[in-house]
Short mmCIF file of C-alpha atoms in Angstrom, two decimals:
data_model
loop_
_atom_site.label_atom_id
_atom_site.label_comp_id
_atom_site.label_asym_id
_atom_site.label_seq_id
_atom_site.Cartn_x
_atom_site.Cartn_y
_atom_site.Cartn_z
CA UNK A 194 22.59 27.60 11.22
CA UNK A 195 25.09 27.62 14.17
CA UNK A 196 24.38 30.68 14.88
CA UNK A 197 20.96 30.85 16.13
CA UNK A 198 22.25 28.51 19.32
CA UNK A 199 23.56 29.78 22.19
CA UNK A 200 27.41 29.13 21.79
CA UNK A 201 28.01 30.69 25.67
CA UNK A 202 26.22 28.14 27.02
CA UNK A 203 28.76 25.27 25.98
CA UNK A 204 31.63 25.66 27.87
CA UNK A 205 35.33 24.09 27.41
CA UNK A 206 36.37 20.28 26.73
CA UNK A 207 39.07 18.89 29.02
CA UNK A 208 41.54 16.66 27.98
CA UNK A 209 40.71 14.03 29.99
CA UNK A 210 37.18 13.77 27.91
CA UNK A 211 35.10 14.88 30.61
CA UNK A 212 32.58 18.37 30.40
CA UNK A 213 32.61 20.83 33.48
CA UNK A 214 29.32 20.36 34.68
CA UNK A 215 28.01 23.46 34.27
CA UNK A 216 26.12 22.70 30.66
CA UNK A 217 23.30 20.07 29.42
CA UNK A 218 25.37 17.25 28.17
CA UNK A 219 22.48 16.17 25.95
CA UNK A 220 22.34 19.68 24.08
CA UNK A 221 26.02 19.22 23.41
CA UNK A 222 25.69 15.90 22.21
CA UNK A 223 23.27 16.69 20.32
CA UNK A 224 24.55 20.09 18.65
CA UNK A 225 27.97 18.28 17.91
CA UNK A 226 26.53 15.96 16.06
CA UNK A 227 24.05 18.43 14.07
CA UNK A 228 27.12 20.95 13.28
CA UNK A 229 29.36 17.70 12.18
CA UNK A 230 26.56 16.35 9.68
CA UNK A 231 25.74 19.53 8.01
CA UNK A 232 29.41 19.74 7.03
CA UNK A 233 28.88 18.38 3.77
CA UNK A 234 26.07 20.44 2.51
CA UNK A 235 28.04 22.80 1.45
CA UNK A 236 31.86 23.32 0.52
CA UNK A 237 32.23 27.13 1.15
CA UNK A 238 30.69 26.93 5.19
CA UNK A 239 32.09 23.19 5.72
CA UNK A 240 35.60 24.52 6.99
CA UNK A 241 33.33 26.72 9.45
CA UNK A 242 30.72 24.10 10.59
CA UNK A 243 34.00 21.40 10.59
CA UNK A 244 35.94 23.57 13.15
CA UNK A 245 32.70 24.64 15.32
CA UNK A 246 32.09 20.81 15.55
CA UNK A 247 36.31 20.19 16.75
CA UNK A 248 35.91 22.87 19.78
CA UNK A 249 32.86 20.91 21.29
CA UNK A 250 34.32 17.34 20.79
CA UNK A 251 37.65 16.93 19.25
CA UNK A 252 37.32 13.05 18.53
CA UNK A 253 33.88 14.24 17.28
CA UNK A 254 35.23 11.77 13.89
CA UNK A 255 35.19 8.95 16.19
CA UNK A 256 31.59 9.50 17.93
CA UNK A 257 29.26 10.33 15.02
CA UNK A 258 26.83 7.47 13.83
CA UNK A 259 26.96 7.48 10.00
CA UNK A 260 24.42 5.04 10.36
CA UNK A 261 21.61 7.13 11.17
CA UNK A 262 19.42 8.98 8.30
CA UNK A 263 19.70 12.19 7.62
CA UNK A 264 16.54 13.90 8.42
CA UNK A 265 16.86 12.46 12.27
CA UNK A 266 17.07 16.05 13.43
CA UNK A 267 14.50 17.30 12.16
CA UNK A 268 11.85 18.67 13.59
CA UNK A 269 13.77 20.90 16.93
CA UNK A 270 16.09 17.71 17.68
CA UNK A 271 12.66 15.20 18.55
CA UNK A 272 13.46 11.53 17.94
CA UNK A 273 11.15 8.98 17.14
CA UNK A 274 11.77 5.55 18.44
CA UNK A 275 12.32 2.62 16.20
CA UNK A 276 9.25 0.55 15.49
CA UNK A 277 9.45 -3.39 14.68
CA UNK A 278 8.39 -3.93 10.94
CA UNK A 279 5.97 -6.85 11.95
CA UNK A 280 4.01 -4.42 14.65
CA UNK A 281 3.49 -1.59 12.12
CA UNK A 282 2.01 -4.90 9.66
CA UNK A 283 -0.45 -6.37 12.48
CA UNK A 284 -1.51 -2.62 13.35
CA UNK A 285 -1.83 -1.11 10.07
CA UNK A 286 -5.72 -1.72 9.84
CA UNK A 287 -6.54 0.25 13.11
CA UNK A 288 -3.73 2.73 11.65
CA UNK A 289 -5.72 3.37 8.68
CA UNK A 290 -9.28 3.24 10.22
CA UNK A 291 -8.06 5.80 12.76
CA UNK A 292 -6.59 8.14 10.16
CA UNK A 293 -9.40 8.27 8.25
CA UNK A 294 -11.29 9.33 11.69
CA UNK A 295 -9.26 11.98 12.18
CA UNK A 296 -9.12 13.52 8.92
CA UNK A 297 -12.66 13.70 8.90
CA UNK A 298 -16.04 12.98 10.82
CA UNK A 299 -17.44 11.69 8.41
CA UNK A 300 -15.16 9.99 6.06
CA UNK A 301 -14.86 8.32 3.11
CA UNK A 302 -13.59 5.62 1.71
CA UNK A 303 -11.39 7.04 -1.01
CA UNK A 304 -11.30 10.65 -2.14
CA UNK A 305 -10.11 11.93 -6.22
CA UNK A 306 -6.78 12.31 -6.75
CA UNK A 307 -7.31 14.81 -9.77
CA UNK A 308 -10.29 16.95 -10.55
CA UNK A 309 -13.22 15.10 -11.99
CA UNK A 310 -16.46 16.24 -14.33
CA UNK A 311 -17.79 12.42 -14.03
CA UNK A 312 -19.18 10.71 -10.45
CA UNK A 313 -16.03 9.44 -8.66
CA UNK A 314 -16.50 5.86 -6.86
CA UNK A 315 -15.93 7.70 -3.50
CA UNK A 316 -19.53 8.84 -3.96
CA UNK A 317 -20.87 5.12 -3.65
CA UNK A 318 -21.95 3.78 0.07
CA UNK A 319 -20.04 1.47 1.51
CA UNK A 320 -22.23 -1.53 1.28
CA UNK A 321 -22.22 -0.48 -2.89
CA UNK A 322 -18.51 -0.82 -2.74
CA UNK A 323 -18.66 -4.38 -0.43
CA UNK A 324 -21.06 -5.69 -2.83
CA UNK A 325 -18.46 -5.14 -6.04
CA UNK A 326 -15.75 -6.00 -3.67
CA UNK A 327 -17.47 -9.43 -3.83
CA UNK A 328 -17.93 -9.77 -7.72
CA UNK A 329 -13.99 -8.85 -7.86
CA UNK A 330 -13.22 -12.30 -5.30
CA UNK A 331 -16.06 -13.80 -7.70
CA UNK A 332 -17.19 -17.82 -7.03
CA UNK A 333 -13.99 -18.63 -8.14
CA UNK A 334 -12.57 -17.00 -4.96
CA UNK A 335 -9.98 -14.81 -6.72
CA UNK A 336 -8.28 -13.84 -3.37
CA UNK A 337 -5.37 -12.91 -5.09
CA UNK A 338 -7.46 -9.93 -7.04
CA UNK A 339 -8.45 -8.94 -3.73
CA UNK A 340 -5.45 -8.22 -2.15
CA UNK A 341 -4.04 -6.02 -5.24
CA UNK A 342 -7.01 -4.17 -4.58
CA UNK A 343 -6.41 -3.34 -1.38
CA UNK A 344 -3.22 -1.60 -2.65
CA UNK A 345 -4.92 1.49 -4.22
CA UNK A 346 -5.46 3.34 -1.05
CA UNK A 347 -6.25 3.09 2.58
CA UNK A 348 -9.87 2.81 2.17
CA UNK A 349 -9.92 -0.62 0.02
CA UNK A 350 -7.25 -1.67 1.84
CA UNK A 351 -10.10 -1.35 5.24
CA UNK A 352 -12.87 -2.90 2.78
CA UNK A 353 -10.54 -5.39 1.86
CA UNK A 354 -9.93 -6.69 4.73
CA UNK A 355 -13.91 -7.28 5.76
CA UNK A 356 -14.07 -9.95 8.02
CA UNK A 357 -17.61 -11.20 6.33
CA UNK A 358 -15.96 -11.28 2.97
CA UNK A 359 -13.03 -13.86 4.42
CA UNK A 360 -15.56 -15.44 6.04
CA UNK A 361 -17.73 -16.50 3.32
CA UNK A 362 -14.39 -17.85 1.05
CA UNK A 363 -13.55 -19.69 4.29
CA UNK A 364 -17.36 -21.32 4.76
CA UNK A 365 -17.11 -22.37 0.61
CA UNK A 366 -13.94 -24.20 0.80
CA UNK A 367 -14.51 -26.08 4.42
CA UNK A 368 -18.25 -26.04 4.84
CA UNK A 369 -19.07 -26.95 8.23
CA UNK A 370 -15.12 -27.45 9.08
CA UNK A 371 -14.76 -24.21 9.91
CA UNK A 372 -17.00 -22.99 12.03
CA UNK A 373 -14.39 -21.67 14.67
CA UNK A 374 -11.38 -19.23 14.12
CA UNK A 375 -9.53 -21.45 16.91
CA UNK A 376 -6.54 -21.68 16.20
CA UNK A 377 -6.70 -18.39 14.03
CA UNK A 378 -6.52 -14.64 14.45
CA UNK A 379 -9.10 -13.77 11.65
CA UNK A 380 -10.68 -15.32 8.81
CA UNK A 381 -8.24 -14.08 6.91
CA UNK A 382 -5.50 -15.75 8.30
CA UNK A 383 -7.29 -18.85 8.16
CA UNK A 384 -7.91 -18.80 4.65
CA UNK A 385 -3.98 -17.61 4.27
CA UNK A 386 -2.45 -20.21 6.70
CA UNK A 387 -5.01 -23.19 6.38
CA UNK A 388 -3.68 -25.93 4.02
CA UNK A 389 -6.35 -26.28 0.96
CA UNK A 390 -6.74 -26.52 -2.58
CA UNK A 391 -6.14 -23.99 -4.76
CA UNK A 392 -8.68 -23.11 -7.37
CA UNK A 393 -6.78 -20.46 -9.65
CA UNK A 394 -4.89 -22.81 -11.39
CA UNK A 395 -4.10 -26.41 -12.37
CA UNK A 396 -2.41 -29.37 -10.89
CA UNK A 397 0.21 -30.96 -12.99
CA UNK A 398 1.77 -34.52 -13.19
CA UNK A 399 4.72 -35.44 -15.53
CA UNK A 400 5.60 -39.32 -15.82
CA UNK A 401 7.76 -40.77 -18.13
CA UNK A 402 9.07 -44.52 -18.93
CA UNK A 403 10.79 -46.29 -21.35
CA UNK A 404 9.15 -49.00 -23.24
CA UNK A 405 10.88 -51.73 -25.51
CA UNK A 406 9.61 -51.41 -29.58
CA UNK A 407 9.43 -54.08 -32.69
CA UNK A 408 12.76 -55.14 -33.49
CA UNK A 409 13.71 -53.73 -37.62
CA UNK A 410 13.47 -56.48 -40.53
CA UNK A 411 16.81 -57.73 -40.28
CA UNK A 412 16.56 -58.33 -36.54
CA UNK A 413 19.60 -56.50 -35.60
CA UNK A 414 18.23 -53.51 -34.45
CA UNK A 415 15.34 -52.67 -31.93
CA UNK A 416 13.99 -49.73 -30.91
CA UNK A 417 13.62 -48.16 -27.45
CA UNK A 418 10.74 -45.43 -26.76
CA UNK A 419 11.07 -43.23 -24.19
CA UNK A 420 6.83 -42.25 -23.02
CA UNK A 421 5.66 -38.66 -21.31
CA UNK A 422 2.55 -38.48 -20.18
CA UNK A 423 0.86 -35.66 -18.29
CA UNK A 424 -2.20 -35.99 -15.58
CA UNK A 425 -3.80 -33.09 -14.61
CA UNK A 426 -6.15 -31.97 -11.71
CA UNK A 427 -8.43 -29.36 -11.94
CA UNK A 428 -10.45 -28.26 -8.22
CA UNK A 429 -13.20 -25.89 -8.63
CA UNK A 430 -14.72 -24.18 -5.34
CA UNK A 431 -18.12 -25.56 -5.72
CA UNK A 432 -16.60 -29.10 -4.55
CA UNK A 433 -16.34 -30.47 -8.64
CA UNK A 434 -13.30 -31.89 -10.28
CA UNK A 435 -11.74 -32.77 -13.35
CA UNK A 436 -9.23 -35.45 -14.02
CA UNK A 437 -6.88 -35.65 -17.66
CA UNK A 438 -4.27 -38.40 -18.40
CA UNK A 439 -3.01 -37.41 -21.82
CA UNK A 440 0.57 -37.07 -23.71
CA UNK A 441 -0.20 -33.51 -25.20
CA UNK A 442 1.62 -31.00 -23.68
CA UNK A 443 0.34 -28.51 -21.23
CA UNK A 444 0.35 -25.91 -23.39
CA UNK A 445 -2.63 -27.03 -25.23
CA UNK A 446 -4.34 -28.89 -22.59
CA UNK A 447 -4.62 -26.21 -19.58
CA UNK A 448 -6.84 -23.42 -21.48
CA UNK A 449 -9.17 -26.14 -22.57
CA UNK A 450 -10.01 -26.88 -18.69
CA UNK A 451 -11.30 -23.68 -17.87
CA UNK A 452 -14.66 -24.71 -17.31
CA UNK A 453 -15.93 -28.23 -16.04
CA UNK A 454 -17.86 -28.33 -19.23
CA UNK A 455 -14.78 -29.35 -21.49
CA UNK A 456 -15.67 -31.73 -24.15
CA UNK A 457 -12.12 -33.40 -23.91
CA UNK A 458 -11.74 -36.98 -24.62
CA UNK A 459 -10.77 -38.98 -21.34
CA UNK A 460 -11.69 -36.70 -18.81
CA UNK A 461 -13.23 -37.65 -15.59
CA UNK A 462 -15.60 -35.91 -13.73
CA UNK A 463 -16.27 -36.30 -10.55
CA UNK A 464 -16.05 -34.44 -6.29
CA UNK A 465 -13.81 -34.15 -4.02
CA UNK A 466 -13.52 -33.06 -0.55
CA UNK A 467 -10.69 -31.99 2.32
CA UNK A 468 -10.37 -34.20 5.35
CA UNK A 469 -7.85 -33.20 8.28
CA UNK A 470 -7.51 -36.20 10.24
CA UNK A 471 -5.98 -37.17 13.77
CA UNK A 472 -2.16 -36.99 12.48
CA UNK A 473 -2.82 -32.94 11.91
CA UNK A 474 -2.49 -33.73 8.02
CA UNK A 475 -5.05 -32.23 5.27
CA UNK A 476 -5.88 -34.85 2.50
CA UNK A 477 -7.87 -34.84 -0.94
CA UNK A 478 -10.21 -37.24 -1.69
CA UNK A 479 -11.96 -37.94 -4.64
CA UNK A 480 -14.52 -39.77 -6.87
CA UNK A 481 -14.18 -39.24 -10.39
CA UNK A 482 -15.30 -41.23 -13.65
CA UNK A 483 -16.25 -41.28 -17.11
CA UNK A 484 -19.28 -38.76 -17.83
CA UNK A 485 -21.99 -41.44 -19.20
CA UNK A 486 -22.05 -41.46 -22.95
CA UNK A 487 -25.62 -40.61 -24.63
CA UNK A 488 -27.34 -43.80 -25.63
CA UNK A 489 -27.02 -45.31 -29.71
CA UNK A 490 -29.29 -44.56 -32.03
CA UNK A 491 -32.10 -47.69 -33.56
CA UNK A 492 -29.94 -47.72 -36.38
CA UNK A 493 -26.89 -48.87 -34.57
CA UNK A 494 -28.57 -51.19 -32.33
CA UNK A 495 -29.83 -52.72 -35.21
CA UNK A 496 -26.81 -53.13 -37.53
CA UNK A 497 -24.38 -54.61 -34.42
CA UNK A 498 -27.20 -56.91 -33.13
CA UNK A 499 -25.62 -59.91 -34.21
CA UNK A 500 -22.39 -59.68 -32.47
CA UNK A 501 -22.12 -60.13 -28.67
CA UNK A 502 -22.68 -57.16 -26.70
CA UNK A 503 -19.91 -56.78 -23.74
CA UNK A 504 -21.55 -56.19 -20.33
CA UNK A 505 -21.73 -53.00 -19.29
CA UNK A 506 -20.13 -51.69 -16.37
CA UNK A 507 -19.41 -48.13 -14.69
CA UNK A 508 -15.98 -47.48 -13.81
CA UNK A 509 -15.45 -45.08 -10.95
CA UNK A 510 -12.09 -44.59 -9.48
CA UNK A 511 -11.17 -43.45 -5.51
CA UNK A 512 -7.91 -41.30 -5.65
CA UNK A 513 -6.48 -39.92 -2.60
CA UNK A 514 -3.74 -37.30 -2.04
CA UNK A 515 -1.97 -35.43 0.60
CA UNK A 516 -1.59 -31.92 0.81
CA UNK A 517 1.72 -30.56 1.02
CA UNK A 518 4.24 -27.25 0.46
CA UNK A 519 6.10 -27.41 -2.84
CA UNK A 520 9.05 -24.65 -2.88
CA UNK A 521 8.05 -21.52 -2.06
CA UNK A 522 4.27 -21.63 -2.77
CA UNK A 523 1.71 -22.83 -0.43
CA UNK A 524 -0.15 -25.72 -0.92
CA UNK A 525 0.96 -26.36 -4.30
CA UNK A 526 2.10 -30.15 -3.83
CA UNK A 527 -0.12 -32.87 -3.94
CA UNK A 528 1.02 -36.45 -3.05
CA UNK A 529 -0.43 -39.97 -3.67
CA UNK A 530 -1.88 -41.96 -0.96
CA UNK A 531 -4.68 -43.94 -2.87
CA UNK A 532 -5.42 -44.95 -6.44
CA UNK A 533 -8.19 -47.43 -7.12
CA UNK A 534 -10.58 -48.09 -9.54
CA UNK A 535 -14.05 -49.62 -8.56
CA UNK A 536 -16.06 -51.61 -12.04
CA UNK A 537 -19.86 -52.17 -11.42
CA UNK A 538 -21.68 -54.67 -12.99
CA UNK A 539 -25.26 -53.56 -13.97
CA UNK A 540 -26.28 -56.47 -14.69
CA UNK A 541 -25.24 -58.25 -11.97
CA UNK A 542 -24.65 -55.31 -9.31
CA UNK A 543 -21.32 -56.94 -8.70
CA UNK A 544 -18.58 -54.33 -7.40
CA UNK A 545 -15.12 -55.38 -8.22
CA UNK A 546 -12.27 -53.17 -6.53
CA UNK A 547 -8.42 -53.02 -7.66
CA UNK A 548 -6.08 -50.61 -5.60
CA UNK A 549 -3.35 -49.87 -7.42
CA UNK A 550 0.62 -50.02 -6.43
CA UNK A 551 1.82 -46.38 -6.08
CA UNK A 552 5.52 -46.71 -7.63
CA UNK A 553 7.42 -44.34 -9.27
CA UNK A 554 4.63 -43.93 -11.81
CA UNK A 555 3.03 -41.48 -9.33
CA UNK A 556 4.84 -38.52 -9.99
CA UNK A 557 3.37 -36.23 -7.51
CA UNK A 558 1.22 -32.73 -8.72
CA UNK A 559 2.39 -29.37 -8.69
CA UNK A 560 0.60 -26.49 -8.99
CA UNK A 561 0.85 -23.71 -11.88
CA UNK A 562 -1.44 -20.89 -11.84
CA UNK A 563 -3.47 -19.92 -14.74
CA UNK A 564 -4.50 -16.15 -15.27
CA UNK A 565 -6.97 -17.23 -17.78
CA UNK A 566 -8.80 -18.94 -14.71
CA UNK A 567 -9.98 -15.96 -13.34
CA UNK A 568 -10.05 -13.28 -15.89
CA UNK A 569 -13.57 -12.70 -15.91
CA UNK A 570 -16.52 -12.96 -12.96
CA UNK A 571 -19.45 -14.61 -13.11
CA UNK A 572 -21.07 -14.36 -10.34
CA UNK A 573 -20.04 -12.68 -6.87
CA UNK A 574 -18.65 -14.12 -3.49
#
């Protein structure tokens, strides 16, 4: 209260708004505004506090910062300097490493909230925790799951930011591209900032175009169809793909391409690989076809024997995209910048290319993430 300061020591206010120097103009400043703010606490002692706070600065109404929180005088009148959000973001690691030094010499990486009969996870070593740290990112690099984990406490959030865990996501989706942070920070930035694929989810392409249909039996009527088709792209981290071009609607077509295993009809399998060239730009290029069919039985050879077999060829086709922003996710745009198809004789060992025109049939791909993608782990980072 007002009463444990020393009210002799503040001496009169002039009307020309300037203190007799005889006082600490900061301690009057400072109790002003302390004896102004607490008038609201209470109704009974606001009259009292209001007319304490008038005799040290009568246009004290005029002065105060409403602005400024409430518990700023806390703590015998010690103010703590503003800090810039985006310092307190870069520095939080050290923050939380040094914390946990000074808490304890020998600290851990998470203690029990509550009481517990059972082992807590605490009690594992670190390189324990690392190790299922890396089946939670999984070889589907779930980096996503990673960073919610790093949200229980200040301990994952250290673990979860482990430079060799970054690293390793970083060496499976560039290989040998990346064997220098230049122009990075961390790993982790890399892999955040980098343009790439992303694996958690599926690439989808929605064309459409009208085609003209059989005229009706009196010929004074034909009808007009309007198409959709979908193409999807599916990247996996291990450098496979799969490529769909079907009508049926996403809904039934994106859990089914899960796994490069699906048994869809007209899916192409194939690789693909990133490629940042000269103009700064990160492209996709891939080699996808038709998985090879298992051969016909005797029985079949035998009974079409008589008609004319067609020669057989292998179809392969070169597509090329570009990788781009789409809205507010990263990487989630994919362009056209090549579409060809490449037949193969076997008989002759003739190669016959055809590049395709890329017009408005080439709806570019968006991305939509799939939960279902990485529910489960197989195997760790």
């Amino acid at each position: 209260t007002s009463s444990n300061y020393n009210i002799s020591y503040i001496y009169t206010y002039k009307q020309n708004n300037n203190y007799i120097k005889n006082g600490d103009l900061i301690y009057i400043v400072h109790k002003m505004e302390f004896l102004y703010i607490a008038i609201p606490i209470t109704k009974i002692p606001s009259i009292k506090f209001y007319r304490m706070a008038m005799q040290l600065v009568p246009d004290i109404e005029f002065k105060i910062n409403y602005n400024r929180p409430a518990d700023a005088d806390r703590g015998g009148g010690n103010y703590m300097d503003n800090c810039d959000a985006e310092d307190e973001i870069e520095d939080l690691l050290a923050y939380f490493e040094q914390q946990l030094t000074v808490e304890s010499a020998f600290p851990k990486i998470c203690i029990p909230e509550h009481e517990m009969t059972q082992v807590h996870i605490s009690a594992l070593p670190r390189e324990i925790l690392m190790y299922i740290f890396r089946w939670v990112v999984s070889c589907d690099l779930d980096m996503r799951a990673l960073e919610q984990l790093s949200l229980v406490c200040r301990g994952f959030y250290i673990c979860a930011r482990d430079p060799e865990i970054w690293r390793s996501a970083c060496l499976k989706v560039w290989g040998r591209n990346c064997t220098k942070l230049v122009p990075y920070k961390s790993w982790r930035e890399m892999f955040v900032q980098r343009p790439r694929v992303r694996f958690d989810g599926v690439y989808i392409s929605k064309s459409s175009y009208i085609r003209q249909g059989e005229e009706s039996l009196d010929g004074f009527y034909r009808a007009w169809h309007h198409v959709e088709y979908y193409r999807y792209l599916r990247f996996f981290p291990d450098g496979h793909v799969v490529m769909l071009t079907t009508p049926e609607d996403p809904l039934y077509v994106v859990p089914r391409l899960r796994t490069r295993n699906t048994r869809m009809d007209s899916v192409l399998f194939g690789h693909f690989r990133l490629s940042q060239e000269t103009d700064n730009q990160t492209k996709v290029f891939a080699v996808i076809c038709k998985k090879k069919e298992e051969k016909a039985t005797e029985y079949q050879k035998n009974r079409f024997s008589r008609r004319n077999p067609a020669p057989e060829a292998e179809h392969v086709f070169h597509v090329g995209l570009h990788v781009s922003a789409g809205g507010r996710q990263s990487f989630s745009k994919l362009v056209w910048i090549h579409h060809s198809c490449h037949i193969t004789y076997k008989l002759t060992g003739e190669t016959v290319v055809t590049a395709f025109d890329l017009d408005r049939m080439y709806a570019p791909f968006y991305f939509a993430r799939v939960k279902s993608y990485t529910a489960l782990s197989e195997q760790p980072l």
